[in-house]
């Protein structure tokens, strides 16, 4: 299986977790009488570092998946450039 086979799922889960964190933080602040827009602004700003701590494992999977995807794209781009230059790929390459 490819290292980034679950990248879409992990990215969706991470995004939903971050949005959920902001929504929950906004709701808690509103329970204390803070106006909605102020609550939302504070939740967005505070949600970034809190999300980095709470969702560290999910963040790592997304980061690793994006890095693997970038490396695969880079390798494919280099293979195509070598092919356009007329170079033969080394043995064992696709």
PDB file of C-alpha atoms in Angstrom:
ATOM      1  CA  UNK A   1       0.000   0.000   0.000  1.00  0.00           C
ATOM      2  CA  UNK A   2       1.240   3.513  -0.767  1.00  0.00           C
ATOM      3  CA  UNK A   3       2.338   5.642   2.187  1.00  0.00           C
ATOM      4  CA  UNK A   4      -0.167   8.355   1.257  1.00  0.00           C
ATOM      5  CA  UNK A   5      -3.052   5.992   0.448  1.00  0.00           C
ATOM      6  CA  UNK A   6      -5.166   7.422   3.264  1.00  0.00           C
ATOM      7  CA  UNK A   7      -4.155  11.051   2.795  1.00  0.00           C
ATOM      8  CA  UNK A   8      -7.636  12.188   1.762  1.00  0.00           C
ATOM      9  CA  UNK A   9      -9.253  10.509   4.748  1.00  0.00           C
ATOM     10  CA  UNK A  10      -6.649  11.829   7.179  1.00  0.00           C
ATOM     11  CA  UNK A  11      -6.910  15.344   5.769  1.00  0.00           C
ATOM     12  CA  UNK A  12     -10.710  15.292   6.039  1.00  0.00           C
ATOM     13  CA  UNK A  13     -10.556  13.983   9.618  1.00  0.00           C
ATOM     14  CA  UNK A  14      -7.997  16.603  10.609  1.00  0.00           C
ATOM     15  CA  UNK A  15     -10.053  19.398   9.048  1.00  0.00           C
ATOM     16  CA  UNK A  16     -13.237  18.221  10.751  1.00  0.00           C
ATOM     17  CA  UNK A  17     -11.434  17.921  14.078  1.00  0.00           C
ATOM     18  CA  UNK A  18     -10.099  21.475  13.778  1.00  0.00           C
ATOM     19  CA  UNK A  19     -13.526  22.867  12.806  1.00  0.00           C
ATOM     20  CA  UNK A  20     -15.096  20.929  15.690  1.00  0.00           C
ATOM     21  CA  UNK A  21     -12.539  22.370  18.090  1.00  0.00           C
ATOM     22  CA  UNK A  22     -13.326  25.916  16.942  1.00  0.00           C
ATOM     23  CA  UNK A  23     -17.075  25.259  17.198  1.00  0.00           C
ATOM     24  CA  UNK A  24     -16.762  23.806  20.697  1.00  0.00           C
ATOM     25  CA  UNK A  25     -14.521  26.655  21.856  1.00  0.00           C
ATOM     26  CA  UNK A  26     -16.961  29.200  20.433  1.00  0.00           C
ATOM     27  CA  UNK A  27     -19.879  27.523  22.200  1.00  0.00           C
ATOM     28  CA  UNK A  28     -18.051  27.452  25.543  1.00  0.00           C
ATOM     29  CA  UNK A  29     -17.146  31.128  25.276  1.00  0.00           C
ATOM     30  CA  UNK A  30     -20.727  32.017  24.368  1.00  0.00           C
ATOM     31  CA  UNK A  31     -21.945  30.197  27.487  1.00  0.00           C
ATOM     32  CA  UNK A  32     -19.917  32.713  29.492  1.00  0.00           C
ATOM     33  CA  UNK A  33     -21.663  35.622  27.775  1.00  0.00           C
ATOM     34  CA  UNK A  34     -19.013  36.509  25.203  1.00  0.00           C
ATOM     35  CA  UNK A  35     -20.552  37.822  21.939  1.00  0.00           C
ATOM     36  CA  UNK A  36     -20.549  35.410  18.974  1.00  0.00           C
ATOM     37  CA  UNK A  37     -18.027  37.193  16.726  1.00  0.00           C
ATOM     38  CA  UNK A  38     -15.608  37.754  19.587  1.00  0.00           C
ATOM     39  CA  UNK A  39     -16.001  34.099  20.625  1.00  0.00           C
ATOM     40  CA  UNK A  40     -15.382  32.949  17.079  1.00  0.00           C
ATOM     41  CA  UNK A  41     -12.287  35.136  16.687  1.00  0.00           C
ATOM     42  CA  UNK A  42     -10.813  33.946  19.991  1.00  0.00           C
ATOM     43  CA  UNK A  43     -11.636  30.317  19.161  1.00  0.00           C
ATOM     44  CA  UNK A  44      -9.930  30.546  15.760  1.00  0.00           C
ATOM     45  CA  UNK A  45      -6.792  32.137  17.219  1.00  0.00           C
ATOM     46  CA  UNK A  46      -6.635  29.846  20.259  1.00  0.00           C
ATOM     47  CA  UNK A  47      -7.665  26.787  18.242  1.00  0.00           C
ATOM     48  CA  UNK A  48      -4.467  26.718  16.204  1.00  0.00           C
ATOM     49  CA  UNK A  49      -1.996  25.904  19.003  1.00  0.00           C
ATOM     50  CA  UNK A  50      -4.545  23.807  20.896  1.00  0.00           C
ATOM     51  CA  UNK A  51      -5.271  21.783  17.751  1.00  0.00           C
ATOM     52  CA  UNK A  52      -1.565  21.261  17.163  1.00  0.00           C
ATOM     53  CA  UNK A  53      -1.301  19.723  20.631  1.00  0.00           C
ATOM     54  CA  UNK A  54      -4.545  17.750  20.729  1.00  0.00           C
ATOM     55  CA  UNK A  55      -4.361  16.354  17.206  1.00  0.00           C
ATOM     56  CA  UNK A  56      -0.600  15.783  17.047  1.00  0.00           C
ATOM     57  CA  UNK A  57      -0.852  12.219  15.703  1.00  0.00           C
ATOM     58  CA  UNK A  58      -3.361  13.131  13.018  1.00  0.00           C
ATOM     59  CA  UNK A  59      -1.307  16.166  12.079  1.00  0.00           C
ATOM     60  CA  UNK A  60       1.781  13.939  11.736  1.00  0.00           C
ATOM     61  CA  UNK A  61      -0.072  11.517   9.422  1.00  0.00           C
ATOM     62  CA  UNK A  62      -1.281  14.389   7.223  1.00  0.00           C
ATOM     63  CA  UNK A  63       2.190  15.943   7.113  1.00  0.00           C
ATOM     64  CA  UNK A  64       3.848  12.615   6.286  1.00  0.00           C
ATOM     65  CA  UNK A  65       1.258  11.901   3.592  1.00  0.00           C
ATOM     66  CA  UNK A  66       1.763  15.303   1.996  1.00  0.00           C
ATOM     67  CA  UNK A  67       5.550  14.865   2.107  1.00  0.00           C
ATOM     68  CA  UNK A  68       5.327  11.423   0.485  1.00  0.00           C
ATOM     69  CA  UNK A  69       2.989  12.775  -2.176  1.00  0.00           C
ATOM     70  CA  UNK A  70       5.366  15.666  -2.883  1.00  0.00           C
ATOM     71  CA  UNK A  71       8.343  13.312  -3.134  1.00  0.00           C
ATOM     72  CA  UNK A  72       6.470  11.042  -5.548  1.00  0.00           C
ATOM     73  CA  UNK A  73       5.516  14.014  -7.724  1.00  0.00           C
ATOM     74  CA  UNK A  74       9.106  15.248  -7.689  1.00  0.00           C
ATOM     75  CA  UNK A  75      10.443  11.824  -8.688  1.00  0.00           C
ATOM     76  CA  UNK A  76       7.896  11.528 -11.509  1.00  0.00           C
ATOM     77  CA  UNK A  77       8.732  15.031 -12.734  1.00  0.00           C
ATOM     78  CA  UNK A  78      12.456  14.205 -12.761  1.00  0.00           C
ATOM     79  CA  UNK A  79      11.774  10.944 -14.613  1.00  0.00           C
ATOM     80  CA  UNK A  80       9.777  12.793 -17.263  1.00  0.00           C
ATOM     81  CA  UNK A  81      12.455  15.474 -17.638  1.00  0.00           C
ATOM     82  CA  UNK A  82      15.124  12.789 -18.077  1.00  0.00           C
ATOM     83  CA  UNK A  83      12.939  11.101 -20.673  1.00  0.00           C
ATOM     84  CA  UNK A  84      12.514  14.379 -22.552  1.00  0.00           C
ATOM     85  CA  UNK A  85      16.296  14.870 -22.541  1.00  0.00           C
ATOM     86  CA  UNK A  86      16.635  11.439 -24.109  1.00  0.00           C
ATOM     87  CA  UNK A  87      18.307   9.841 -21.137  1.00  0.00           C
ATOM     88  CA  UNK A  88      17.594   6.198 -20.477  1.00  0.00           C
ATOM     89  CA  UNK A  89      16.235   5.366 -17.041  1.00  0.00           C
ATOM     90  CA  UNK A  90      18.434   3.175 -14.838  1.00  0.00           C
ATOM     91  CA  UNK A  91      17.624  -0.505 -14.540  1.00  0.00           C
ATOM     92  CA  UNK A  92      14.856  -1.287 -12.095  1.00  0.00           C
ATOM     93  CA  UNK A  93      13.062   2.027 -12.672  1.00  0.00           C
ATOM     94  CA  UNK A  94       9.484   2.094 -13.912  1.00  0.00           C
TER      95      UNK A  94
END
